[in-house]
PDB file of C-alpha atoms in Angstrom:
ATOM      1  CA  MET T   1      29.745   6.698  14.583  1.00 32.00           C
ATOM      2  CA  GLU T   2      30.588   5.236  18.075  1.00 39.00           C
ATOM      3  CA  LYS T   3      30.694   1.815  19.050  1.00 38.00           C
ATOM      4  CA  THR T   4      26.877   0.541  20.929  1.00 40.00           C
ATOM      5  CA  THR T   5      26.569  -3.028  19.550  1.00 43.00           C
ATOM      6  CA  TYR T   6      29.199  -5.284  17.900  1.00 40.00           C
ATOM      7  CA  ASP T   7      31.461  -3.869  15.203  1.00 44.00           C
ATOM      8  CA  MET T   8      30.258  -6.402  11.668  1.00 38.00           C
ATOM      9  CA  HIS T   9      33.632  -4.449  10.112  1.00 36.00           C
ATOM     10  CA  GLU T  10      36.054  -5.708  12.654  1.00 38.00           C
ATOM     11  CA  LEU T  11      34.376  -9.222  11.865  1.00 39.00           C
ATOM     12  CA  ALA T  12      34.606  -9.148   8.226  1.00 37.00           C
ATOM     13  CA  LYS T  13      38.033 -10.405   7.921  1.00 34.00           C
ATOM     14  CA  GLU T  14      37.800 -13.548   9.744  1.00 35.00           C
ATOM     15  CA  SER T  15      33.722 -14.318   7.948  1.00 39.00           C
ATOM     16  CA  ARG T  16      34.130 -13.926   5.265  1.00 37.00           C
ATOM     17  CA  MET T  17      37.745 -16.503   5.734  1.00 31.00           C
ATOM     18  CA  GLY T  18      35.076 -19.168   7.517  1.00 42.00           C
ATOM     19  CA  ALA T  19      32.309 -17.737   5.594  1.00 54.00           C
ATOM     20  CA  ARG T  20      30.318 -21.184   6.118  1.00 60.00           C
ATOM     21  CA  GLY T  21      31.366 -22.260   8.810  1.00 65.00           C
ATOM     22  CA  VAL T  22      29.807 -25.525  10.977  1.00 72.00           C
ATOM     23  CA  GLU T  23      27.044 -26.194  11.916  1.00 72.00           C
ATOM     24  CA  ALA T  24      25.138 -27.728  15.594  1.00 69.00           C
ATOM     25  CA  ALA T  25      21.689 -27.468  17.390  1.00 72.00           C
ATOM     26  CA  ARG T  26      20.745 -25.231  19.801  1.00 75.00           C
ATOM     27  CA  ASP T  27      17.702 -24.919  22.205  1.00 78.00           C
ATOM     28  CA  VAL T  28      15.533 -22.993  20.167  1.00 85.00           C
ATOM     29  CA  ARG T  29      12.438 -22.212  22.753  1.00 91.00           C
ATOM     30  CA  ILE T  30       8.621 -21.732  20.919  1.00 96.00           C
ATOM     31  CA  ILE T  31       6.678 -19.320  23.588  1.00 98.00           C
ATOM     32  CA  ASP T  32       2.824 -19.994  23.722  1.00 98.00           C
ATOM     33  CA  LEU T  33       1.638 -16.516  23.758  1.00 98.00           C
ATOM     34  CA  SER T  34      -1.731 -17.675  24.795  1.00 98.00           C
ATOM     35  CA  ASP T  35      -3.709 -16.031  27.690  1.00 98.00           C
ATOM     36  CA  PHE T  36      -1.270 -13.519  27.427  1.00 98.00           C
ATOM     37  CA  ASP T  37      -3.452 -11.117  29.966  1.00 97.00           C
ATOM     38  CA  GLN T  38      -3.592 -13.874  32.656  1.00 98.00           C
ATOM     39  CA  ARG T  39      -0.157 -15.691  31.594  1.00 98.00           C
ATOM     40  CA  LYS T  40       2.396 -12.375  30.886  1.00 98.00           C
ATOM     41  CA  ALA T  41       4.710 -12.565  34.258  1.00 97.00           C
ATOM     42  CA  GLU T  42       5.281 -15.938  33.198  1.00 98.00           C
ATOM     43  CA  ILE T  43       5.302 -15.391  29.758  1.00 98.00           C
ATOM     44  CA  ALA T  44       8.352 -12.256  30.402  1.00 98.00           C
ATOM     45  CA  ASP T  45       9.876 -14.505  32.045  1.00 98.00           C
ATOM     46  CA  GLN T  46      10.729 -17.250  29.558  1.00 97.00           C
ATOM     47  CA  LEU T  47      10.751 -14.591  26.885  1.00 98.00           C
ATOM     48  CA  TRP T  48      14.059 -13.121  28.083  1.00 97.00           C
ATOM     49  CA  GLN T  49      15.587 -16.446  29.505  1.00 95.00           C
ATOM     50  CA  ALA T  50      15.561 -17.043  25.846  1.00 94.00           C
ATOM     51  CA  ALA T  51      16.946 -14.011  24.616  1.00 93.00           C
ATOM     52  CA  THR T  52      19.350 -14.007  26.941  1.00 91.00           C
ATOM     53  CA  GLU T  53      19.952 -16.555  26.262  1.00 84.00           C
ATOM     54  CA  ILE T  54      20.885 -16.540  22.594  1.00 80.00           C
ATOM     55  CA  GLY T  55      18.417 -13.592  20.898  1.00 80.00           C
ATOM     56  CA  PHE T  56      16.191 -15.746  19.417  1.00 89.00           C
ATOM     57  CA  PHE T  57      13.128 -17.629  20.168  1.00 94.00           C
ATOM     58  CA  GLN T  58       9.470 -18.838  18.593  1.00 95.00           C
ATOM     59  CA  VAL T  59       6.036 -17.706  19.355  1.00 98.00           C
ATOM     60  CA  SER T  60       2.910 -19.578  19.190  1.00 98.00           C
ATOM     61  CA  GLY T  61      -0.917 -18.650  20.031  1.00 98.00           C
ATOM     62  CA  HIS T  62       0.513 -14.914  19.079  1.00 98.00           C
ATOM     63  CA  GLY T  63      -3.330 -14.512  17.423  1.00 98.00           C
ATOM     64  CA  ILE T  64      -2.338 -14.016  13.862  1.00 98.00           C
ATOM     65  CA  PRO T  65      -4.505 -16.472  11.860  1.00 97.00           C
ATOM     66  CA  LEU T  66      -3.415 -18.591   9.836  1.00 97.00           C
ATOM     67  CA  ASP T  67      -5.142 -17.342   6.479  1.00 97.00           C
ATOM     68  CA  ASP T  68      -4.612 -13.801   6.342  1.00 98.00           C
ATOM     69  CA  ILE T  69       0.482 -15.082   6.825  1.00 98.00           C
ATOM     70  CA  ASN T  70      -0.693 -17.215   4.086  1.00 97.00           C
ATOM     71  CA  ALA T  71      -2.149 -14.153   2.227  1.00 98.00           C
ATOM     72  CA  ALA T  72       0.098 -11.563   3.394  1.00 98.00           C
ATOM     73  CA  PHE T  73       2.641 -14.144   1.829  1.00 97.00           C
ATOM     74  CA  ALA T  74       0.647 -14.351  -1.766  1.00 97.00           C
ATOM     75  CA  ASN T  75       1.094 -10.374  -1.860  1.00 98.00           C
ATOM     76  CA  ALA T  76       4.444 -10.962  -1.884  1.00 98.00           C
ATOM     77  CA  GLU T  77       4.715 -13.009  -5.075  1.00 97.00           C
ATOM     78  CA  ARG T  78       2.375 -10.606  -6.326  1.00 97.00           C
ATOM     79  CA  PHE T  79       4.302  -7.790  -5.813  1.00 98.00           C
ATOM     80  CA  PHE T  80       7.941  -9.432  -7.463  1.00 98.00           C
ATOM     81  CA  ALA T  81       5.911 -11.028  -9.735  1.00 97.00           C
ATOM     82  CA  LEU T  82       5.081  -7.293 -11.770  1.00 97.00           C
ATOM     83  CA  PRO T  83       8.119  -5.835 -14.282  1.00 96.00           C
ATOM     84  CA  GLN T  84      10.956  -4.949 -13.005  1.00 95.00           C
ATOM     85  CA  SER T  85       9.536  -1.076 -14.873  1.00 94.00           C
ATOM     86  CA  ASP T  86       6.103  -1.993 -12.772  1.00 96.00           C
ATOM     87  CA  LYS T  87       8.437  -2.259  -9.042  1.00 96.00           C
ATOM     88  CA  GLY T  88      10.771   0.305 -10.238  1.00 95.00           C
ATOM     89  CA  ARG T  89       8.549   3.539  -9.880  1.00 95.00           C
ATOM     90  CA  HIS T  90       8.569   2.936  -6.317  1.00 97.00           C
ATOM     91  CA  PRO T  91      11.975   2.965  -5.762  1.00 96.00           C
ATOM     92  CA  LEU T  92      13.479   2.138  -1.904  1.00 94.00           C
ATOM     93  CA  SER T  93      13.671   6.234  -0.222  1.00 90.00           C
ATOM     94  CA  ARG T  94      13.518   5.922   3.617  1.00 87.00           C
ATOM     95  CA  ASN T  95      13.223   2.603   4.247  1.00 88.00           C
ATOM     96  CA  ALA T  96      10.440   2.705   2.288  1.00 96.00           C
ATOM     97  CA  GLY T  97       9.308   1.406  -1.655  1.00 97.00           C
ATOM     98  CA  TRP T  98      11.035  -1.102  -3.309  1.00 97.00           C
ATOM     99  CA  GLU T  99      14.976  -2.183  -3.658  1.00 95.00           C
ATOM    100  CA  TYR T 100      17.292  -5.100  -5.912  1.00 92.00           C
ATOM    101  CA  ARG T 101      19.998  -5.791  -4.656  1.00 81.00           C
ATOM    102  CA  ALA T 102      20.451  -3.105  -2.708  1.00 78.00           C
ATOM    103  CA  GLN T 103      21.547  -4.073   0.312  1.00 69.00           C
ATOM    104  CA  ILE T 104      25.502  -5.073   0.879  1.00 69.00           C
ATOM    105  CA  ARG T 105      26.760  -6.381   3.782  1.00 64.00           C
ATOM    106  CA  PRO T 106      29.480  -5.661   6.213  1.00 63.00           C
ATOM    107  CA  SER T 107      30.261  -9.266   6.572  1.00 60.00           C
ATOM    108  CA  THR T 108      30.119 -10.191   2.066  1.00 63.00           C
ATOM    109  CA  GLY T 109      31.327  -7.372   0.939  1.00 68.00           C
ATOM    110  CA  LYS T 110      28.639  -7.672  -1.399  1.00 71.00           C
ATOM    111  CA  PRO T 111      25.421  -7.222  -2.602  1.00 71.00           C
ATOM    112  CA  ASP T 112      22.236  -9.901  -1.058  1.00 75.00           C
ATOM    113  CA  GLN T 113      20.677 -11.978  -3.565  1.00 81.00           C
ATOM    114  CA  LYS T 114      17.299 -10.950  -3.397  1.00 88.00           C
ATOM    115  CA  GLU T 115      15.577  -7.622  -3.237  1.00 94.00           C
ATOM    116  CA  SER T 116      12.955  -6.290  -1.140  1.00 96.00           C
ATOM    117  CA  TYR T 117       9.111  -4.691  -0.741  1.00 98.00           C
ATOM    118  CA  GLN T 118       8.994  -2.501   2.147  1.00 97.00           C
ATOM    119  CA  VAL T 119       6.539  -0.573   4.092  1.00 98.00           C
ATOM    120  CA  THR T 120       6.391   1.919   6.201  1.00 97.00           C
ATOM    121  CA  ARG T 121       3.231   3.909   6.825  1.00 97.00           C
ATOM    122  CA  PRO T 122       4.116   8.151   6.859  1.00 97.00           C
ATOM    123  CA  ARG T 123       6.598   7.712   3.905  1.00 97.00           C
ATOM    124  CA  MET T 124       4.584   5.756   1.215  1.00 98.00           C
ATOM    125  CA  GLU T 125       3.693   8.428  -1.021  1.00 96.00           C
ATOM    126  CA  GLY T 126       3.353   7.054  -4.497  1.00 95.00           C
ATOM    127  CA  LEU T 127       5.188   3.805  -3.324  1.00 98.00           C
ATOM    128  CA  TRP T 128       1.503   2.333  -3.110  1.00 98.00           C
ATOM    129  CA  PRO T 129       0.518  -0.346  -6.784  1.00 97.00           C
ATOM    130  CA  ASP T 130      -3.177   0.880  -6.977  1.00 95.00           C
ATOM    131  CA  ASP T 131      -5.330  -1.443  -7.143  1.00 95.00           C
ATOM    132  CA  ALA T 132      -5.308  -1.498 -11.184  1.00 95.00           C
ATOM    133  CA  THR T 133      -1.633  -2.461 -10.991  1.00 95.00           C
ATOM    134  CA  LEU T 134      -2.569  -5.218  -7.553  1.00 97.00           C
ATOM    135  CA  PRO T 135      -5.782  -5.057  -6.192  1.00 97.00           C
ATOM    136  CA  GLY T 136      -7.012  -4.525  -2.434  1.00 97.00           C
ATOM    137  CA  PHE T 137      -3.169  -4.911  -2.202  1.00 98.00           C
ATOM    138  CA  GLN T 138      -2.431  -1.934  -0.129  1.00 98.00           C
ATOM    139  CA  HIS T 139      -5.477  -2.438   2.165  1.00 98.00           C
ATOM    140  CA  ASP T 140      -5.186  -5.819   2.803  1.00 98.00           C
ATOM    141  CA  VAL T 141      -0.254  -4.625   3.343  1.00 98.00           C
ATOM    142  CA  LEU T 142      -1.576  -2.704   6.189  1.00 98.00           C
ATOM    143  CA  LYS T 143      -4.032  -4.875   7.590  1.00 98.00           C
ATOM    144  CA  PHE T 144      -1.320  -7.532   7.799  1.00 98.00           C
ATOM    145  CA  GLU T 145       1.488  -4.577   9.400  1.00 98.00           C
ATOM    146  CA  ARG T 146      -1.113  -3.873  12.140  1.00 98.00           C
ATOM    147  CA  GLN T 147      -1.418  -7.640  12.683  1.00 98.00           C
ATOM    148  CA  CYS T 148       2.923  -7.212  13.206  1.00 98.00           C
ATOM    149  CA  TRP T 149       2.670  -4.302  15.614  1.00 98.00           C
ATOM    150  CA  GLU T 150       0.279  -5.795  18.212  1.00 98.00           C
ATOM    151  CA  VAL T 151       2.506  -9.037  18.828  1.00 98.00           C
ATOM    152  CA  GLY T 152       5.355  -7.043  18.198  1.00 98.00           C
ATOM    153  CA  MET T 153       3.419  -4.845  21.078  1.00 98.00           C
ATOM    154  CA  ARG T 154       2.676  -7.600  23.195  1.00 98.00           C
ATOM    155  CA  LEU T 155       6.052  -9.491  23.380  1.00 98.00           C
ATOM    156  CA  LEU T 156       8.074  -5.391  23.548  1.00 98.00           C
ATOM    157  CA  SER T 157       6.299  -5.222  26.958  1.00 98.00           C
ATOM    158  CA  CYS T 158       7.674  -8.703  27.780  1.00 98.00           C
ATOM    159  CA  PHE T 159      10.187  -7.236  28.347  1.00 98.00           C
ATOM    160  CA  ALA T 160       9.912  -3.960  28.947  1.00 98.00           C
ATOM    161  CA  LEU T 161       8.872  -5.608  32.453  1.00 97.00           C
ATOM    162  CA  LYS T 162      11.838  -6.415  32.668  1.00 98.00           C
ATOM    163  CA  LEU T 163      13.861  -3.840  32.390  1.00 97.00           C
ATOM    164  CA  GLY T 164      12.341  -1.695  34.771  1.00 97.00           C
ATOM    165  CA  PHE T 165      11.113   0.092  31.956  1.00 97.00           C
ATOM    166  CA  PRO T 166       6.481   1.176  32.217  1.00 97.00           C
ATOM    167  CA  ASP T 167       4.134  -1.227  30.536  1.00 96.00           C
ATOM    168  CA  ASP T 168       3.123   0.759  28.169  1.00 97.00           C
ATOM    169  CA  PHE T 169       6.699   2.167  27.660  1.00 98.00           C
ATOM    170  CA  PHE T 170       7.380   0.436  24.256  1.00 98.00           C
ATOM    171  CA  ALA T 171       4.145   0.849  22.958  1.00 98.00           C
ATOM    172  CA  LYS T 172       3.779   4.631  23.134  1.00 98.00           C
ATOM    173  CA  ALA T 173       7.540   4.514  21.658  1.00 98.00           C
ATOM    174  CA  HIS T 174       6.585   2.547  18.231  1.00 98.00           C
ATOM    175  CA  GLU T 175       3.035   5.322  17.943  1.00 98.00           C
ATOM    176  CA  PRO T 176       1.172   4.346  15.090  1.00 97.00           C
ATOM    177  CA  SER T 177      -0.765   7.245  14.599  1.00 96.00           C
ATOM    178  CA  ARG T 178       2.517   9.510  14.455  1.00 97.00           C
ATOM    179  CA  GLU T 179       4.014  11.075  11.359  1.00 97.00           C
ATOM    180  CA  THR T 180       7.280   9.912  12.919  1.00 97.00           C
ATOM    181  CA  TYR T 181       6.612   6.314  12.490  1.00 98.00           C
ATOM    182  CA  GLN T 182       8.724   4.513  11.333  1.00 95.00           C
ATOM    183  CA  SER T 183       7.882   0.606  12.120  1.00 97.00           C
ATOM    184  CA  THR T 184       8.150  -1.478   8.454  1.00 97.00           C
ATOM    185  CA  LEU T 185       7.138  -4.638   7.075  1.00 98.00           C
ATOM    186  CA  ARG T 186       9.896  -6.065   4.641  1.00 97.00           C
ATOM    187  CA  MET T 187       8.773  -8.658   2.082  1.00 98.00           C
ATOM    188  CA  LEU T 188      11.340 -10.735   0.036  1.00 96.00           C
ATOM    189  CA  HIS T 189      12.426 -12.955  -2.573  1.00 95.00           C
ATOM    190  CA  TYR T 190      15.171 -14.446  -2.417  1.00 89.00           C
ATOM    191  CA  PHE T 191      16.428 -15.389  -5.838  1.00 87.00           C
ATOM    192  CA  ALA T 192      16.679 -19.515  -6.847  1.00 82.00           C
ATOM    193  CA  ILE T 193      20.374 -19.193  -6.855  1.00 72.00           C
ATOM    194  CA  SER T 194      22.650 -22.619  -7.211  1.00 69.00           C
ATOM    195  CA  GLY T 195      26.253 -22.593  -5.761  1.00 61.00           C
ATOM    196  CA  GLU T 196      29.665 -21.867  -6.375  1.00 62.00           C
ATOM    197  CA  PRO T 197      33.010 -21.710  -4.050  1.00 58.00           C
ATOM    198  CA  ASP T 198      32.971 -17.655  -2.561  1.00 62.00           C
ATOM    199  CA  GLY T 199      30.468 -17.046  -4.437  1.00 57.00           C
ATOM    200  CA  PRO T 200      26.878 -14.382  -3.296  1.00 57.00           C
ATOM    201  CA  TRP T 201      25.283 -15.326  -0.546  1.00 64.00           C
ATOM    202  CA  ARG T 202      21.200 -14.740  -0.595  1.00 69.00           C
ATOM    203  CA  ALA T 203      22.125 -12.456   3.145  1.00 71.00           C
ATOM    204  CA  GLY T 204      24.736 -11.970   4.190  1.00 73.00           C
ATOM    205  CA  ALA T 205      25.360 -12.136   8.552  1.00 79.00           C
ATOM    206  CA  HIS T 206      23.805  -8.997  10.660  1.00 79.00           C
ATOM    207  CA  THR T 207      21.618  -7.896  13.041  1.00 87.00           C
ATOM    208  CA  ASP T 208      19.324  -5.780  12.413  1.00 90.00           C
ATOM    209  CA  PHE T 209      19.126  -2.581  14.121  1.00 90.00           C
ATOM    210  CA  ASP T 210      15.632  -2.480  15.479  1.00 94.00           C
ATOM    211  CA  CYS T 211      14.355  -3.501  18.901  1.00 97.00           C
ATOM    212  CA  LEU T 212      12.828  -6.482  18.034  1.00 97.00           C
ATOM    213  CA  THR T 213      12.280  -8.444  14.480  1.00 97.00           C
ATOM    214  CA  LEU T 214       9.266 -10.686  13.973  1.00 98.00           C
ATOM    215  CA  LEU T 215       9.985 -13.073  11.360  1.00 96.00           C
ATOM    216  CA  PHE T 216       7.597 -15.340   8.249  1.00 96.00           C
ATOM    217  CA  GLN T 217       9.320 -18.331   7.326  1.00 92.00           C
ATOM    218  CA  ARG T 218       6.756 -20.633   4.427  1.00 90.00           C
ATOM    219  CA  ASP T 219       6.832 -24.060   4.581  1.00 84.00           C
ATOM    220  CA  GLY T 220       9.964 -25.540   2.587  1.00 82.00           C
ATOM    221  CA  GLN T 221      11.928 -22.018   1.662  1.00 80.00           C
ATOM    222  CA  GLY T 222      14.839 -22.789   4.707  1.00 76.00           C
ATOM    223  CA  GLY T 223      17.929 -21.336   4.617  1.00 76.00           C
ATOM    224  CA  LEU T 224      17.154 -19.200   7.710  1.00 84.00           C
ATOM    225  CA  GLN T 225      20.788 -20.141  10.152  1.00 86.00           C
ATOM    226  CA  VAL T 226      21.280 -18.575  13.295  1.00 83.00           C
ATOM    227  CA  CYS T 227      24.468 -17.472  15.392  1.00 83.00           C
ATOM    228  CA  PRO T 228      25.572 -15.996  19.476  1.00 71.00           C
ATOM    229  CA  GLY T 229      26.667 -12.325  19.537  1.00 56.00           C
ATOM    230  CA  LYS T 230      29.319 -14.258  21.506  1.00 54.00           C
ATOM    231  CA  GLU T 231      29.934 -17.830  19.003  1.00 51.00           C
ATOM    232  CA  MET T 232      29.951 -15.191  16.043  1.00 54.00           C
ATOM    233  CA  GLU T 233      33.976 -15.658  15.992  1.00 60.00           C
ATOM    234  CA  GLU T 234      33.741 -19.567  15.807  1.00 64.00           C
ATOM    235  CA  GLN T 235      30.893 -18.722  12.409  1.00 71.00           C
ATOM    236  CA  ILE T 236      28.602 -21.964  14.666  1.00 78.00           C
ATOM    237  CA  TRP T 237      25.584 -21.375  13.698  1.00 85.00           C
ATOM    238  CA  THR T 238      21.858 -23.322  13.403  1.00 84.00           C
ATOM    239  CA  PRO T 239      19.412 -24.013  10.797  1.00 84.00           C
ATOM    240  CA  ILE T 240      15.849 -22.515  11.683  1.00 84.00           C
ATOM    241  CA  ALA T 241      13.261 -24.567   9.684  1.00 83.00           C
ATOM    242  CA  PRO T 242       9.963 -22.950   8.163  1.00 85.00           C
ATOM    243  CA  LEU T 243       7.039 -24.182  11.074  1.00 88.00           C
ATOM    244  CA  GLU T 244       3.782 -23.567   9.895  1.00 90.00           C
ATOM    245  CA  GLY T 245       2.218 -21.000  12.076  1.00 93.00           C
ATOM    246  CA  LEU T 246       5.038 -19.974  14.030  1.00 96.00           C
ATOM    247  CA  ILE T 247       6.631 -16.714  14.308  1.00 97.00           C
ATOM    248  CA  ASN T 248      10.254 -16.499  13.745  1.00 95.00           C
ATOM    249  CA  CYS T 249      12.337 -13.228  16.667  1.00 95.00           C
ATOM    250  CA  ASN T 250      15.166 -11.869  16.929  1.00 94.00           C
ATOM    251  CA  ILE T 251      16.437  -8.814  18.627  1.00 94.00           C
ATOM    252  CA  GLY T 252      17.926  -6.074  16.984  1.00 94.00           C
ATOM    253  CA  ASP T 253      20.444  -3.411  17.643  1.00 93.00           C
ATOM    254  CA  MET T 254      18.308  -0.651  18.945  1.00 96.00           C
ATOM    255  CA  LEU T 255      16.982  -2.526  21.672  1.00 97.00           C
ATOM    256  CA  MET T 256      20.022  -4.316  22.925  1.00 95.00           C
ATOM    257  CA  ARG T 257      21.109  -0.270  23.719  1.00 95.00           C
ATOM    258  CA  TRP T 258      18.107   0.301  25.264  1.00 97.00           C
ATOM    259  CA  SER T 259      18.967  -2.878  27.284  1.00 97.00           C
ATOM    260  CA  ASP T 260      22.438  -1.379  28.349  1.00 97.00           C
ATOM    261  CA  ASP T 261      23.544  -4.846  26.464  1.00 95.00           C
ATOM    262  CA  LYS T 262      21.051  -6.816  29.110  1.00 95.00           C
ATOM    263  CA  LEU T 263      19.108  -8.250  25.688  1.00 95.00           C
ATOM    264  CA  PRO T 264      22.400  -9.582  23.441  1.00 91.00           C
ATOM    265  CA  SER T 265      21.768  -9.102  19.255  1.00 90.00           C
ATOM    266  CA  ASN T 266      22.118 -12.044  16.915  1.00 83.00           C
ATOM    267  CA  PHE T 267      23.744 -12.335  13.980  1.00 86.00           C
ATOM    268  CA  HIS T 268      21.672 -14.992  11.216  1.00 81.00           C
ATOM    269  CA  ARG T 269      21.661 -14.840   8.254  1.00 85.00           C
ATOM    270  CA  VAL T 270      20.303 -16.783   4.693  1.00 78.00           C
ATOM    271  CA  SER T 271      22.371 -20.019   3.988  1.00 73.00           C
ATOM    272  CA  ASN T 272      23.853 -20.270   0.129  1.00 67.00           C
ATOM    273  CA  PRO T 273      23.927 -24.318  -1.095  1.00 63.00           C
ATOM    274  CA  LEU T 274      26.928 -25.685  -1.439  1.00 64.00           C
ATOM    275  CA  PRO T 275      28.937 -25.433  -4.844  1.00 63.00           C
ATOM    276  CA  GLY T 276      27.019 -27.384  -7.464  1.00 63.00           C
ATOM    277  CA  GLU T 277      23.683 -27.527  -5.034  1.00 66.00           C
ATOM    278  CA  SER T 278      20.795 -24.965  -6.727  1.00 64.00           C
ATOM    279  CA  VAL T 279      17.705 -24.350  -4.419  1.00 74.00           C
ATOM    280  CA  PRO T 280      14.306 -21.803  -4.776  1.00 78.00           C
ATOM    281  CA  ALA T 281      12.909 -18.999  -5.334  1.00 86.00           C
ATOM    282  CA  ARG T 282      12.437 -18.029  -1.024  1.00 88.00           C
ATOM    283  CA  TYR T 283       9.765 -15.710   0.106  1.00 94.00           C
ATOM    284  CA  SER T 284       9.480 -14.664   3.348  1.00 94.00           C
ATOM    285  CA  LEU T 285       7.611 -11.402   5.602  1.00 97.00           C
ATOM    286  CA  ALA T 286       9.085  -9.320   8.380  1.00 97.00           C
ATOM    287  CA  PHE T 287       8.635  -6.200  10.272  1.00 98.00           C
ATOM    288  CA  PHE T 288      10.691  -4.340  12.567  1.00 97.00           C
ATOM    289  CA  CYS T 289       9.876  -2.804  15.543  1.00 98.00           C
ATOM    290  CA  GLN T 290      11.839   0.282  15.314  1.00 97.00           C
ATOM    291  CA  ALA T 291      11.021   3.242  17.869  1.00 98.00           C
ATOM    292  CA  ASN T 292       9.829   6.536  16.062  1.00 98.00           C
ATOM    293  CA  GLU T 293      12.599   9.002  15.050  1.00 97.00           C
ATOM    294  CA  ASP T 294      11.991  11.439  17.772  1.00 97.00           C
ATOM    295  CA  VAL T 295      11.679   8.870  20.515  1.00 98.00           C
ATOM    296  CA  ILE T 296      15.031   8.971  23.576  1.00 98.00           C
ATOM    297  CA  ILE T 297      17.024   5.745  23.344  1.00 98.00           C
ATOM    298  CA  GLU T 298      17.948   5.368  26.633  1.00 97.00           C
ATOM    299  CA  GLY T 299      18.901   2.457  28.709  1.00 97.00           C
ATOM    300  CA  PRO T 300      17.251   2.103  32.520  1.00 97.00           C
ATOM    301  CA  GLU T 301      21.729   2.371  33.252  1.00 96.00           C
ATOM    302  CA  LYS T 302      21.998   4.732  31.560  1.00 96.00           C
ATOM    303  CA  LYS T 303      25.497   2.886  30.582  1.00 97.00           C
ATOM    304  CA  TYR T 304      25.617   4.963  26.825  1.00 96.00           C
ATOM    305  CA  PRO T 305      24.808   8.302  25.938  1.00 96.00           C
ATOM    306  CA  PRO T 306      21.193   9.114  24.924  1.00 97.00           C
ATOM    307  CA  ILE T 307      19.906   8.886  21.307  1.00 97.00           C
ATOM    308  CA  SER T 308      17.158   9.703  18.698  1.00 97.00           C
ATOM    309  CA  ALA T 309      15.479   6.843  17.363  1.00 97.00           C
ATOM    310  CA  LYS T 310      15.615   8.293  13.969  1.00 94.00           C
ATOM    311  CA  ASP T 311      20.015   9.125  13.982  1.00 93.00           C
ATOM    312  CA  TYR T 312      20.669   5.687  15.714  1.00 92.00           C
ATOM    313  CA  LEU T 313      18.754   4.016  12.530  1.00 84.00           C
ATOM    314  CA  ALA T 314      19.940   6.043   9.962  1.00 82.00           C
ATOM    315  CA  GLN T 315      23.238   5.456  11.165  1.00 80.00           C
ATOM    316  CA  ARG T 316      22.811   2.262  11.140  1.00 77.00           C
ATOM    317  CA  ILE T 317      21.294   1.826   7.134  1.00 70.00           C
ATOM    318  CA  SER T 318      23.670   3.913   6.289  1.00 67.00           C
ATOM    319  CA  ALA T 319      26.380   1.511   6.351  1.00 59.00           C
ATOM    320  CA  ASN T 320      23.939  -1.530   4.703  1.00 57.00           C
ATOM    321  CA  PHE T 321      22.709  -0.031   1.755  1.00 54.00           C
ATOM    322  CA  SER T 322      23.477   2.320  -1.122  1.00 50.00           C
ATOM    323  CA  GLY T 323      23.089   6.015  -0.059  1.00 41.00           C
ATOM    324  CA  LYS T 324      19.165   5.016   0.142  1.00 43.00           C
ATOM    325  CA  TYR T 325      18.714   6.052   3.700  1.00 35.00           C
TER     326      TYR T 325
END
């Protein structure tokens, strides 16, 4: 497999040796997206600066009502509260469906202590709970997925502007009406856990495979930490506290490649409690902007050979799941 981003396997040994690392404050920018059409050039400059310096930022004024975000969290809790026998009827396949402790990070060599339910629109046949089990679940989840897509495309249009691509370049590359669509909404449930030396991680250090990730956190359910790739060897991590209504965003490997490495993919993890401490369950929602399968990824300067988004994503997922793609 060609090397096109940070090599997690090369970093795995040193990550395990200094798994907790140290914490340090960083300037995590909050970028206001309100009046987007009138302020697009200004917003694009702010996003580019934040993304190139740390690969991570937060956005306000994004247009998703807080009630809809809370409803999405409520739907996640409803799904994960189902008996395992019910959830097991919708098993993960090609990045859609339910998985339980199936994701193994190269940085830890252990399964993340979580379960997730993943929604990839064209791949959901047989993977939805029926209305008798979870009334309104499919309708409401698809509505929220669309809202996330719209925010993601606004943000990506700013990066298209800065990279010299047409304004709608990434929207066309992530077209939801096509069978090749593979952007994914992921509902996550991290288990209540007690800290222990060299214990399993809730989510080990990793970069995302996609172009752009939108992450929603819940008040009182922190744990997210970020570390720019250039500082990964030093293991310097910054906690990102949940703030109501904000969306946490990070650049993924796919956009790093598409930008000829101008936009760095960002390392992040969900931390463990210290030995002897206990933390309750944590829920989060992530939307991964992943180009349609047949889209060819090639940067403006053609630094890397062209590759289809299908092949690129399959490479990345196969390294992190137990044969589930």
